[in-house]
Amino acid sequence: MSILVTGANRGIGAALLAHYRAEGRAVFGTARKPGTGLERLEVTDPESHARLARRLAGKPLSLLVCNAGVYPDKGQNLNDGYPAALWSVALATNVTGVFLTIQSLLPNLRAGQGKIAIISSQMASQARAPGGSYIYRASKAAALNLGRNLAVDLAPEGIAVGIYHPGWVKTDMGGHGAEITAEASAAGLAARFAALNLSSTGCFEGWDGEAIPF
C-alpha cells in the first residue's frame, strides 16, 4: 500500500517524501506544478481532485498526508492589511483543499484501511493566541476543527485522523531563523503518523509528540 503527501515539491512535504523514500516505502507526492515524480494536484480545484482520483482508482492508501498550505498574511498590518483576497486564498487552500483531498481519496483510504494526517499548526490553538497572523491562524484552526470532526465520522470505518504541528521549520514559510530543519520535522512527524491509531484519533500533536491544547 502507498503513502500520498500533498504539497510535496518543497519544504516539509518534500522532506516527508524523501524520508519515506529513504525507508523504501511506496510513497508519492503532489504539487500544483509537479516536477519529476510528482502528481499534479491543485488542491483548490475540484476537477483537479477528480482527475487525481481517476488516476488512483483502485489503489489502496495506507496514509494520506494533507500538507499543502499557504501563509499569505505574514507581515500584514491590522489597521489596513488582511484584504479579503488573502482570506479567500488561505481558506481555499488550507481548509477547502484539505477537505476536497480527503473526500476525493476516501475510496483509496477505505481500500487500504488507511490513516489521515492533517498538517495544521500550533497557531490554530485557541489556548495559544498571542495575536497577529489572523488569516493563517483562522485557516489552520478551521483545519483542526475539520480534522477533529472527520475523526468522529471515520472512526467506525477504522480510519484514524490526526492533526499535527510540524514545528517552526527552516523553510520558505518558516524562514531561516526557525528552530528545526525540514528533515528533523519530517522524521518526527513520520513517527507521530506511525503511532496514530483509533485510540488516538482526533489528536492534536507537535512533531515531537507534545500534546497541543485546543
XYZ file of N, CA, C and O in Angstrom:
856
model
N 0.839 -1.199 0.000
C 0.000 0.000 0.000
C 0.868 1.241 0.000
O 2.036 1.185 0.376
N 0.285 2.356 -0.400
C 1.056 3.557 -0.659
C 0.744 4.687 0.315
O -0.301 4.702 0.959
N 1.673 5.652 0.360
C 1.527 6.896 1.107
C 1.451 8.029 0.095
O 2.181 8.043 -0.893
N 0.565 8.987 0.342
C 0.465 10.162 -0.514
C 0.673 11.406 0.335
O 0.057 11.551 1.401
N 1.524 12.314 -0.149
C 1.814 13.571 0.532
C 1.484 14.718 -0.411
O 2.050 14.797 -1.510
N 0.579 15.610 -0.011
C 0.291 16.763 -0.854
C 1.297 17.886 -0.569
O 1.907 17.937 0.494
N 1.455 18.779 -1.535
C 2.421 19.862 -1.377
C 3.831 19.351 -1.189
O 4.577 19.837 -0.333
N 4.220 18.381 -2.014
C 5.488 17.664 -1.804
C 6.637 18.201 -2.637
O 7.694 17.580 -2.704
N 6.455 19.350 -3.239
C 7.508 19.894 -4.104
C 8.565 20.675 -3.339
O 9.633 20.973 -3.879
N 8.310 21.025 -2.083
C 9.287 21.790 -1.314
C 8.974 21.664 0.177
O 7.957 21.115 0.574
N 9.877 22.202 0.993
C 9.640 22.301 2.428
C 9.375 20.977 3.111
O 10.010 19.955 2.818
N 8.422 20.993 4.020
C 8.108 19.817 4.829
C 7.598 18.678 3.956
O 7.935 17.506 4.179
N 6.786 18.992 2.954
C 6.269 17.949 2.075
C 7.372 17.217 1.345
O 7.373 15.980 1.268
N 8.335 17.970 0.816
C 9.468 17.344 0.124
C 10.302 16.521 1.086
O 10.801 15.442 0.737
N 10.456 17.023 2.322
C 11.238 16.287 3.316
C 10.538 14.989 3.720
O 11.194 13.961 3.916
N 9.217 15.015 3.828
C 8.470 13.796 4.132
C 8.611 12.781 2.997
O 8.805 11.587 3.230
N 8.519 13.267 1.776
C 8.667 12.383 0.621
C 10.048 11.721 0.639
O 10.163 10.498 0.456
N 11.087 12.513 0.882
C 12.451 11.976 0.930
C 12.622 10.994 2.084
O 13.295 9.963 1.946
N 12.005 11.307 3.224
C 12.105 10.426 4.403
C 11.524 9.050 4.088
O 12.161 8.019 4.370
N 10.337 9.026 3.514
C 9.698 7.740 3.230
C 10.414 6.988 2.110
O 10.510 5.760 2.145
N 10.913 7.713 1.131
C 11.665 7.050 0.069
C 12.942 6.414 0.611
O 13.323 5.313 0.191
N 13.597 7.113 1.544
C 14.812 6.564 2.154
C 14.515 5.294 2.934
O 15.383 4.425 3.064
N 13.306 5.181 3.448
C 12.892 3.972 4.166
C 12.451 2.867 3.218
O 12.114 1.766 3.663
N 12.398 3.175 1.929
C 11.966 2.176 0.961
C 10.458 2.028 0.865
O 9.968 1.022 0.333
N 9.730 3.050 1.330
C 8.272 2.979 1.303
C 7.739 3.360 -0.069
O 8.367 4.115 -0.810
N 6.564 2.849 -0.390
C 5.870 3.234 -1.612
C 5.166 4.559 -1.343
O 4.111 4.599 -0.707
N 5.754 5.646 -1.793
C 5.234 6.978 -1.483
C 5.264 7.831 -2.739
O 6.153 7.703 -3.579
N 4.268 8.666 -2.883
C 4.293 9.630 -3.970
C 3.687 10.938 -3.481
O 2.978 10.988 -2.470
N 4.021 12.007 -4.176
C 3.600 13.330 -3.742
C 2.888 14.072 -4.844
O 2.913 13.690 -6.017
N 2.239 15.177 -4.441
C 1.539 16.020 -5.394
C 2.040 17.453 -5.276
O 2.601 17.856 -4.257
N 1.794 18.211 -6.337
C 2.123 19.633 -6.345
C 1.290 20.301 -7.429
O 0.820 19.644 -8.363
N 1.121 21.622 -7.296
C 0.382 22.359 -8.322
C 1.114 22.303 -9.659
O 0.492 22.150 -10.702
N 2.425 22.472 -9.615
C 3.257 22.391 -10.820
C 4.305 21.320 -10.573
O 5.418 21.618 -10.148
N 3.942 20.073 -10.802
C 4.803 18.973 -10.386
C 6.097 18.892 -11.172
O 6.142 19.206 -12.356
N 7.130 18.479 -10.481
C 8.385 18.150 -11.139
C 8.452 16.657 -11.351
O 7.424 15.967 -11.347
N 9.647 16.154 -11.511
C 9.839 14.733 -11.749
C 9.308 13.907 -10.582
O 9.634 14.158 -9.429
N 8.469 12.946 -10.900
C 7.986 12.020 -9.881
C 6.837 12.517 -9.036
O 6.445 11.846 -8.080
N 6.261 13.668 -9.359
C 5.138 14.194 -8.592
C 3.865 14.180 -9.435
O 3.900 14.408 -10.643
N 2.744 13.926 -8.766
C 1.444 14.004 -9.418
C 0.956 15.454 -9.389
O 1.230 16.192 -8.445
N 0.212 15.848 -10.407
C -0.347 17.189 -10.435
C -1.629 17.247 -9.594
O -2.535 16.426 -9.773
N -1.695 18.213 -8.670
C -2.918 18.443 -7.902
C -2.962 19.898 -7.462
O -2.088 20.353 -6.724
N -3.974 20.605 -7.911
C -4.292 21.936 -7.399
C -5.395 21.733 -6.369
O -6.541 21.446 -6.722
N -5.063 21.835 -5.088
C -5.987 21.408 -4.039
C -7.247 22.261 -3.972
O -8.244 21.851 -3.369
N -7.229 23.450 -4.581
C -8.418 24.307 -4.555
C -9.375 24.010 -5.703
O -10.462 24.593 -5.754
N -8.999 23.113 -6.610
C -9.762 22.865 -7.832
C -10.428 21.496 -7.799
O -9.745 20.468 -7.872
N -11.761 21.432 -7.713
C -12.453 20.145 -7.655
C -12.134 19.233 -8.840
O -12.021 18.014 -8.676
N -11.986 19.802 -10.035
C -11.700 18.968 -11.200
C -10.310 18.356 -11.117
O -10.087 17.226 -11.555
N -9.366 19.086 -10.544
C -8.028 18.531 -10.350
C -8.087 17.341 -9.404
O -7.416 16.326 -9.627
N -8.892 17.441 -8.364
C -9.084 16.310 -7.453
C -9.717 15.131 -8.190
O -9.325 13.977 -7.983
N -10.704 15.419 -9.019
C -11.378 14.343 -9.749
C -10.402 13.623 -10.673
O -10.436 12.386 -10.791
N -9.513 14.384 -11.336
C -8.530 13.754 -12.229
C -7.571 12.861 -11.443
O -7.248 11.740 -11.881
N -7.116 13.355 -10.280
C -6.212 12.534 -9.469
C -6.915 11.277 -8.983
O -6.337 10.182 -9.002
N -8.164 11.431 -8.546
C -8.921 10.267 -8.069
C -9.079 9.227 -9.167
O -8.991 8.016 -8.908
N -9.280 9.683 -10.392
C -9.402 8.731 -11.508
C -8.078 8.011 -11.757
O -8.059 6.797 -12.021
N -6.977 8.736 -11.665
C -5.664 8.108 -11.885
C -5.342 7.094 -10.794
O -4.637 6.106 -11.044
N -5.855 7.348 -9.573
C -5.537 6.472 -8.445
C -6.634 5.455 -8.153
O -6.583 4.773 -7.123
N -7.599 5.362 -9.023
C -8.725 4.452 -8.794
C -8.229 3.034 -8.528
O -7.415 2.495 -9.283
N -8.701 2.453 -7.433
C -8.342 1.081 -7.074
C -7.028 0.939 -6.351
O -6.648 -0.186 -5.997
N -6.320 2.036 -6.104
C -5.013 1.966 -5.449
C -5.197 2.223 -3.949
O -5.539 3.333 -3.544
N -4.954 1.239 -3.089
C -5.141 1.442 -1.648
C -4.102 2.406 -1.073
O -2.929 2.374 -1.459
N -4.537 3.259 -0.164
C -3.640 4.170 0.541
C -3.565 3.783 2.011
O -4.592 3.596 2.664
N -2.349 3.680 2.518
C -2.172 3.420 3.953
C -2.067 4.713 4.750
O -2.331 4.730 5.947
N -1.695 5.813 4.084
C -1.554 7.104 4.759
C -1.722 8.226 3.754
O -1.100 8.213 2.688
N -2.559 9.192 4.105
C -2.720 10.424 3.332
C -2.262 11.580 4.213
O -2.805 11.789 5.297
N -1.262 12.317 3.751
C -0.743 13.472 4.487
C -1.186 14.740 3.767
O -0.710 15.028 2.659
N -2.093 15.484 4.385
C -2.583 16.743 3.817
C -1.666 17.864 4.292
O -1.874 18.453 5.366
N -0.650 18.126 3.486
C 0.398 19.067 3.863
C 0.315 20.395 3.115
O 0.770 21.424 3.628
N -0.261 20.406 1.918
C -0.287 21.619 1.108
C -0.947 22.758 1.875
O -2.035 22.601 2.442
N -0.283 23.898 1.915
C -0.831 25.040 2.653
C -0.126 26.323 2.295
O 0.960 26.317 1.701
N -0.757 27.446 2.656
C -0.194 28.767 2.383
C -0.296 29.637 3.639
O -1.119 29.399 4.521
N 0.576 30.651 3.689
C 0.606 31.628 4.784
C 0.673 33.007 4.127
O 1.720 33.651 4.112
N -0.461 33.485 3.585
C -0.424 34.683 2.758
C -0.374 36.002 3.520
O -0.114 37.044 2.916
N -0.633 35.973 4.829
C -0.772 37.238 5.565
C 0.418 37.558 6.466
O 0.313 38.425 7.338
N 1.548 36.905 6.233
C 2.719 37.205 7.046
C 3.099 38.682 6.869
O 3.243 39.171 5.744
N 3.237 39.393 7.981
C 3.640 40.789 7.940
C 2.516 41.776 7.701
O 2.769 42.983 7.610
N 1.282 41.300 7.611
C 0.156 42.215 7.389
C -0.108 43.074 8.629
O 0.121 42.654 9.763
N -0.629 44.272 8.381
C -0.920 45.235 9.443
C -2.410 45.248 9.751
O -3.239 45.265 8.833
N -2.759 45.257 11.042
C -4.166 45.202 11.439
C -4.948 46.421 10.955
O -6.127 46.321 10.624
N -4.308 47.550 10.883
C -5.024 48.777 10.537
C -5.515 48.807 9.092
O -6.621 49.274 8.816
N -4.707 48.325 8.169
C -5.115 48.408 6.771
C -4.752 47.168 5.956
O -4.831 47.179 4.725
N -4.365 46.100 6.611
C -3.991 44.872 5.918
C -5.085 43.826 5.923
O -6.257 44.128 6.116
N -4.691 42.586 5.679
C -5.608 41.438 5.665
C -6.766 41.625 4.677
O -7.941 41.498 5.037
N -6.482 41.913 3.413
C -7.562 42.102 2.437
C -8.338 40.815 2.200
O -7.846 39.705 2.426
N -9.544 40.992 1.707
C -10.444 39.848 1.503
C -9.836 38.790 0.603
O -10.066 37.586 0.793
N -9.069 39.233 -0.396
C -8.479 38.263 -1.332
C -7.547 37.285 -0.621
O -7.485 36.102 -0.974
N -6.818 37.758 0.408
C -5.919 36.871 1.146
C -6.708 35.849 1.952
O -6.290 34.693 2.084
N -7.837 36.265 2.504
C -8.700 35.322 3.220
C -9.172 34.216 2.280
O -9.160 33.029 2.634
N -9.581 34.610 1.080
C -10.080 33.624 0.123
C -9.013 32.610 -0.243
O -9.270 31.399 -0.306
N -7.794 33.086 -0.480
C -6.685 32.201 -0.851
C -6.398 31.206 0.267
O -6.257 29.990 0.028
N -6.282 31.702 1.498
C -5.922 30.834 2.624
C -7.001 29.809 2.921
O -6.708 28.624 3.139
N -8.255 30.231 2.939
C -9.329 29.299 3.254
C -9.497 28.259 2.143
O -9.743 27.078 2.426
N -9.334 28.689 0.899
C -9.473 27.748 -0.217
C -8.400 26.669 -0.158
O -8.663 25.494 -0.448
N -7.179 27.049 0.218
C -6.067 26.084 0.238
C -6.022 25.305 1.536
O -5.961 24.063 1.532
N -6.045 26.007 2.661
C -5.782 25.387 3.966
C -6.973 24.654 4.552
O -6.799 23.827 5.457
N -8.175 24.950 4.067
C -9.372 24.306 4.619
C -10.099 23.509 3.530
O -10.155 22.284 3.587
N -10.631 24.218 2.535
C -11.355 23.521 1.469
C -10.447 22.517 0.772
O -10.876 21.397 0.456
N -9.202 22.900 0.543
C -8.268 21.996 -0.124
C -8.042 20.707 0.644
O -7.940 19.625 0.056
N -7.959 20.825 1.967
C -7.806 19.628 2.807
C -9.046 18.741 2.694
O -8.954 17.520 2.507
N -10.216 19.367 2.799
C -11.451 18.583 2.742
C -11.596 17.879 1.393
O -11.918 16.685 1.340
N -11.359 18.604 0.299
C -11.511 18.002 -1.025
C -10.522 16.864 -1.244
O -10.856 15.854 -1.878
N -9.318 17.012 -0.725
C -8.319 15.949 -0.854
C -8.796 14.676 -0.167
O -8.745 13.575 -0.736
N -9.257 14.835 1.054
C -9.730 13.667 1.813
C -10.965 13.061 1.163
O -11.068 11.838 0.988
N -11.905 13.911 0.804
C -13.150 13.419 0.208
C -12.894 12.637 -1.076
O -13.447 11.549 -1.288
N -12.025 13.161 -1.933
C -11.791 12.510 -3.226
C -11.019 11.203 -3.100
O -11.143 10.319 -3.959
N -10.231 11.068 -2.031
C -9.414 9.867 -1.863
C -9.952 8.906 -0.803
O -9.287 7.930 -0.463
N -11.158 9.152 -0.342
C -11.756 8.231 0.634
C -11.845 6.793 0.117
O -11.589 5.851 0.883
N -12.198 6.568 -1.150
C -12.215 5.174 -1.618
C -10.858 4.487 -1.469
O -10.783 3.299 -1.127
N -9.779 5.212 -1.712
C -8.436 4.646 -1.578
C -8.085 4.382 -0.127
O -7.455 3.368 0.203
N -8.491 5.295 0.750
C -8.241 5.111 2.182
C -9.055 3.949 2.733
O -8.568 3.178 3.560
N -10.274 3.822 2.277
C -11.104 2.698 2.724
C -10.518 1.378 2.247
O -10.490 0.394 2.995
N -10.025 1.362 1.015
C -9.439 0.134 0.475
C -8.194 -0.272 1.248
O -7.902 -1.468 1.386
N -7.453 0.715 1.774
C -6.223 0.418 2.494
C -6.339 0.495 3.989
O -5.335 0.329 4.694
N -7.587 0.716 4.507
C -7.751 0.950 5.950
C -6.686 1.953 6.415
O -5.979 1.740 7.401
N -6.587 3.039 5.655
C -5.510 3.996 5.872
C -5.769 4.996 6.978
O -6.826 5.007 7.617
N -4.775 5.867 7.186
C -4.845 6.943 8.166
C -4.759 8.272 7.436
O -4.251 8.358 6.321
N -5.211 9.321 8.122
C -5.151 10.670 7.578
C -4.375 11.552 8.543
O -4.683 11.595 9.751
N -3.393 12.262 8.026
C -2.631 13.229 8.825
C -2.826 14.607 8.211
O -2.537 14.814 7.031
N -3.332 15.535 9.010
C -3.550 16.905 8.559
C -2.490 17.788 9.197
O -2.374 17.842 10.429
N -1.712 18.473 8.358
C -0.703 19.393 8.886
C -1.377 20.728 9.165
O -1.765 21.453 8.242
N -1.529 21.040 10.438
C -2.091 22.314 10.863
C -0.950 23.144 11.445
O 0.091 23.298 10.813
N -1.102 23.652 12.631
C -0.068 24.451 13.286
C -0.497 24.704 14.719
O -1.695 24.750 15.013
N 0.480 24.910 15.611
C 0.122 25.320 16.962
C -0.550 26.696 16.948
O -1.209 27.081 17.906
N -0.410 27.426 15.846
C -1.082 28.711 15.695
C -2.588 28.557 15.562
O -3.333 29.541 15.591
N -3.070 27.318 15.423
C -4.504 27.042 15.408
C -5.094 26.998 16.814
O -6.320 27.054 16.979
N -4.235 26.882 17.811
C -4.691 26.706 19.186
C -5.334 27.980 19.736
O -4.743 29.061 19.689
N -6.542 27.838 20.269
C -7.191 28.968 20.930
C -6.541 29.257 22.274
O -6.611 30.391 22.767
N -5.913 28.241 22.850
C -5.241 28.437 24.139
C -3.929 29.202 23.989
O -3.423 29.766 24.957
N -3.380 29.199 22.766
C -2.143 29.923 22.494
C -2.471 30.996 21.453
O -2.400 30.752 20.259
N -2.879 32.150 21.904
C -3.357 33.195 20.999
C -2.637 34.507 21.285
O -3.167 35.391 21.952
N -1.407 34.660 20.771
C -0.641 35.870 21.031
C -0.959 37.020 20.086
O -0.330 38.071 20.162
N -1.918 36.841 19.185
C -2.299 37.885 18.259
C -1.579 37.791 16.926
O -0.601 37.068 16.762
N -2.084 38.556 15.955
C -1.483 38.610 14.635
C -1.757 37.393 13.775
O -2.384 36.424 14.212
N -1.320 37.461 12.530
C -1.473 36.351 11.570
C -2.900 35.818 11.561
O -3.129 34.604 11.570
N -3.861 36.712 11.512
C -5.262 36.329 11.682
C -5.748 35.344 10.634
O -6.494 34.407 10.944
N -5.342 35.549 9.400
C -5.822 34.680 8.325
C -5.241 33.279 8.475
O -5.971 32.278 8.420
N -3.937 33.199 8.668
C -3.294 31.901 8.811
C -3.827 31.168 10.038
O -4.162 29.977 9.964
N -3.916 31.874 11.160
C -4.413 31.241 12.386
C -5.833 30.721 12.198
O -6.166 29.592 12.584
N -6.699 31.541 11.602
C -8.094 31.137 11.419
C -8.201 29.935 10.487
O -8.984 29.008 10.740
N -7.417 29.935 9.410
C -7.494 28.817 8.469
C -6.961 27.532 9.079
O -7.524 26.449 8.861
N -5.909 27.625 9.856
C -5.364 26.424 10.489
C -6.259 25.943 11.629
O -6.329 24.737 11.910
N -6.951 26.882 12.295
C -7.921 26.470 13.310
C -9.091 25.733 12.660
O -9.610 24.752 13.205
N -9.495 26.203 11.492
C -10.566 25.516 10.761
C -10.119 24.133 10.315
O -10.902 23.174 10.347
N -8.857 24.005 9.900
C -8.342 22.683 9.522
C -8.318 21.744 10.726
O -8.611 20.548 10.601
N -7.980 22.286 11.886
C -8.018 21.498 13.124
C -9.438 21.026 13.409
O -9.674 19.846 13.714
N -10.408 21.930 13.309
C -11.802 21.576 13.545
C -12.272 20.520 12.548
O -12.969 19.555 12.920
N -11.877 20.682 11.299
C -12.218 19.709 10.268
C -11.683 18.328 10.631
O -12.402 17.322 10.564
N -10.427 18.277 11.027
C -9.832 17.002 11.386
C -10.499 16.337 12.576
O -10.696 15.115 12.587
N -10.836 17.144 13.573
C -11.486 16.587 14.763
C -12.842 15.964 14.410
O -13.202 14.896 14.918
N -13.588 16.618 13.544
C -14.900 16.096 13.168
C -14.783 14.899 12.233
O -15.562 13.937 12.344
N -13.815 14.920 11.327
C -13.587 13.755 10.481
C -13.186 12.537 11.306
O -13.561 11.405 10.984
N -12.430 12.774 12.377
C -12.022 11.666 13.245
C -13.242 10.947 13.817
O -13.256 9.707 13.922
N -14.266 11.710 14.164
C -15.501 11.111 14.696
C -16.226 10.315 13.608
O -16.633 9.163 13.812
N -16.366 10.918 12.447
C -17.155 10.292 11.393
C -16.478 9.079 10.763
O -17.156 8.157 10.291
N -15.148 9.071 10.742
C -14.434 7.983 10.072
C -13.997 6.861 11.012
O -13.587 5.799 10.546
N -14.102 7.093 12.313
C -13.697 6.052 13.269
C -14.453 4.737 13.072
O -13.837 3.659 13.136
N -15.777 4.764 12.824
C -16.472 3.492 12.608
C -15.959 2.700 11.411
O -16.166 1.487 11.331
N -15.283 3.377 10.481
C -14.720 2.691 9.315
C -13.275 2.264 9.544
O -12.631 1.721 8.641
N -12.751 2.539 10.740
C -11.385 2.136 11.050
C -10.329 3.089 10.549
O -9.139 2.741 10.521
N -10.717 4.306 10.144
C -9.783 5.299 9.623
C -9.488 6.324 10.702
O -10.389 7.060 11.136
N -8.241 6.390 11.146
C -7.832 7.335 12.181
C -7.380 8.641 11.529
O -6.793 8.643 10.443
N -7.622 9.748 12.233
C -7.271 11.076 11.745
C -6.473 11.801 12.825
O -6.930 11.903 13.971
N -5.309 12.303 12.473
C -4.512 13.094 13.401
C -4.238 14.467 12.826
O -4.157 14.638 11.608
N -4.092 15.455 13.718
C -3.792 16.827 13.313
C -2.469 17.203 13.963
O -2.276 16.947 15.166
N -1.566 17.827 13.184
C -0.183 17.959 13.653
C 0.396 19.355 13.410
O 0.134 19.994 12.389
N 1.219 19.768 14.379
C 2.052 20.962 14.263
C 3.446 20.506 13.858
O 4.064 19.715 14.580
N 3.964 20.973 12.721
C 5.249 20.466 12.240
C 6.465 21.081 12.907
O 7.593 20.698 12.600
N 6.238 22.022 13.826
C 7.337 22.759 14.411
C 7.585 24.046 13.644
O 6.988 24.302 12.591
N 8.471 24.867 14.166
C 8.905 26.073 13.457
C 10.090 25.656 12.609
O 11.190 25.435 13.116
N 9.843 25.533 11.316
C 10.759 24.817 10.423
C 11.462 25.787 9.474
O 10.868 26.741 8.969
N 12.730 25.489 9.213
C 13.537 26.305 8.297
C 13.114 26.033 6.854
O 13.731 25.240 6.139
N 12.039 26.681 6.438
C 11.533 26.576 5.075
C 11.261 27.987 4.575
O 11.465 28.969 5.291
N 10.760 28.096 3.342
C 10.375 29.405 2.828
C 9.322 30.042 3.727
O 9.329 31.251 3.948
N 8.413 29.230 4.257
C 7.366 29.746 5.123
C 7.899 30.091 6.500
O 7.589 31.136 7.066
N 8.712 29.213 7.071
C 9.203 29.406 8.432
C 10.350 30.389 8.546
O 10.540 31.012 9.587
N 11.134 30.525 7.479
C 12.255 31.451 7.477
C 13.537 30.819 7.999
O 13.530 29.746 8.618
N 14.650 31.502 7.751
C 15.959 30.969 8.133
C 16.176 30.986 9.646
O 17.034 30.269 10.163
N 15.412 31.803 10.369
C 15.577 31.877 11.817
C 14.779 30.850 12.585
O 14.743 30.891 13.827
N 14.145 29.925 11.886
C 13.315 28.908 12.539
C 14.173 27.951 13.368
O 15.397 27.955 13.299
N 13.502 27.100 14.119
C 14.177 26.281 15.133
C 14.723 24.959 14.609
O 15.749 24.483 15.095
N 14.024 24.317 13.672
C 14.416 22.972 13.262
C 14.462 22.873 11.739
O 13.867 23.680 11.027
N 15.166 21.875 11.255
C 15.230 21.632 9.818
C 13.987 20.875 9.353
O 13.284 20.228 10.139
N 13.760 20.954 8.055
C 12.650 20.202 7.479
C 12.848 18.707 7.675
O 11.880 17.958 7.883
N 14.102 18.254 7.629
C 14.391 16.826 7.815
C 14.037 16.358 9.221
O 13.474 15.273 9.409
N 14.353 17.192 10.231
C 14.008 16.845 11.612
C 12.495 16.825 11.807
O 11.945 15.939 12.474
N 11.830 17.806 11.228
C 10.376 17.839 11.304
C 9.769 16.608 10.663
O 8.872 15.965 11.233
N 10.251 16.252 9.479
C 9.707 15.095 8.769
C 9.897 13.808 9.556
O 8.984 12.969 9.632
N 11.066 13.635 10.159
C 11.322 12.425 10.943
C 10.380 12.350 12.144
O 9.833 11.275 12.455
N 10.188 13.475 12.825
C 9.281 13.496 13.966
C 7.845 13.261 13.556
O 7.116 12.495 14.205
N 7.423 13.910 12.480
C 6.057 13.719 12.008
C 5.812 12.275 11.588
O 4.756 11.704 11.902
N 6.770 11.681 10.894
C 6.600 10.288 10.462
C 6.410 9.362 11.655
O 5.616 8.407 11.599
N 7.118 9.645 12.746
C 6.946 8.844 13.960
C 5.554 9.040 14.551
O 4.935 8.085 15.042
N 5.055 10.271 14.503
C 3.704 10.537 15.003
C 2.660 9.823 14.141
O 1.694 9.251 14.664
N 2.842 9.861 12.828
C 1.886 9.200 11.940
C 1.876 7.692 12.184
O 0.815 7.057 12.170
N 3.053 7.124 12.398
C 3.140 5.681 12.630
C 2.416 5.280 13.911
O 1.844 4.187 13.996
N 2.438 6.171 14.903
C 1.809 5.867 16.189
C 0.296 6.105 16.177
O -0.415 5.625 17.067
N -0.197 6.840 15.183
C -1.623 7.163 15.119
C -2.460 5.902 14.959
O -2.175 5.057 14.118
N -3.492 5.784 15.775
C -4.436 4.684 15.649
C -5.798 5.149 16.158
O -5.968 6.324 16.519
N -6.759 4.241 16.208
C -8.106 4.649 16.585
C -8.206 5.123 18.031
O -9.094 5.902 18.367
N -7.284 4.686 18.880
C -7.323 5.144 20.268
C -6.834 6.578 20.410
O -7.153 7.255 21.387
N -6.065 7.048 19.421
C -5.553 8.417 19.476
C -6.157 9.307 18.395
O -5.728 10.450 18.226
N -7.146 8.798 17.660
C -7.721 9.579 16.576
C -8.286 10.896 17.098
O -8.822 10.972 18.215
N -8.125 11.946 16.309
C -8.533 13.283 16.733
C -7.475 14.026 17.506
O -7.707 15.156 17.957
N -6.282 13.436 17.648
C -5.207 14.056 18.424
C -4.714 15.334 17.755
O -4.804 15.496 16.534
N -4.181 16.248 18.555
C -3.536 17.471 18.073
C -2.164 17.504 18.721
O -2.032 17.803 19.905
N -1.143 17.154 17.946
C 0.193 16.949 18.483
C 1.245 17.705 17.689
O 1.068 17.974 16.503
N 2.358 17.974 18.359
C 3.515 18.525 17.696
C 4.360 17.437 17.078
O 4.196 16.250 17.375
N 5.286 17.828 16.239
C 6.194 16.891 15.578
C 6.994 16.061 16.581
O 7.429 14.946 16.288
N 7.168 16.618 17.795
C 7.951 15.959 18.836
C 7.089 15.176 19.810
O 7.568 14.669 20.812
N 5.786 15.046 19.522
C 4.889 14.283 20.380
C 4.190 15.093 21.437
O 3.358 14.547 22.189
N 4.478 16.393 21.522
C 3.808 17.233 22.515
C 2.329 17.353 22.194
O 1.940 17.642 21.056
N 1.474 17.114 23.199
C 0.041 17.341 23.025
C -0.222 18.847 23.079
O 0.179 19.526 24.021
N -0.878 19.365 22.054
C -1.126 20.798 21.962
C -2.561 21.090 22.399
O -3.493 20.428 21.938
N -2.752 22.069 23.289
C -4.122 22.391 23.725
C -4.930 22.983 22.583
O -4.398 23.712 21.733
N -6.200 22.651 22.570
C -7.067 23.158 21.515
C -7.360 24.639 21.722
O -7.618 25.360 20.795
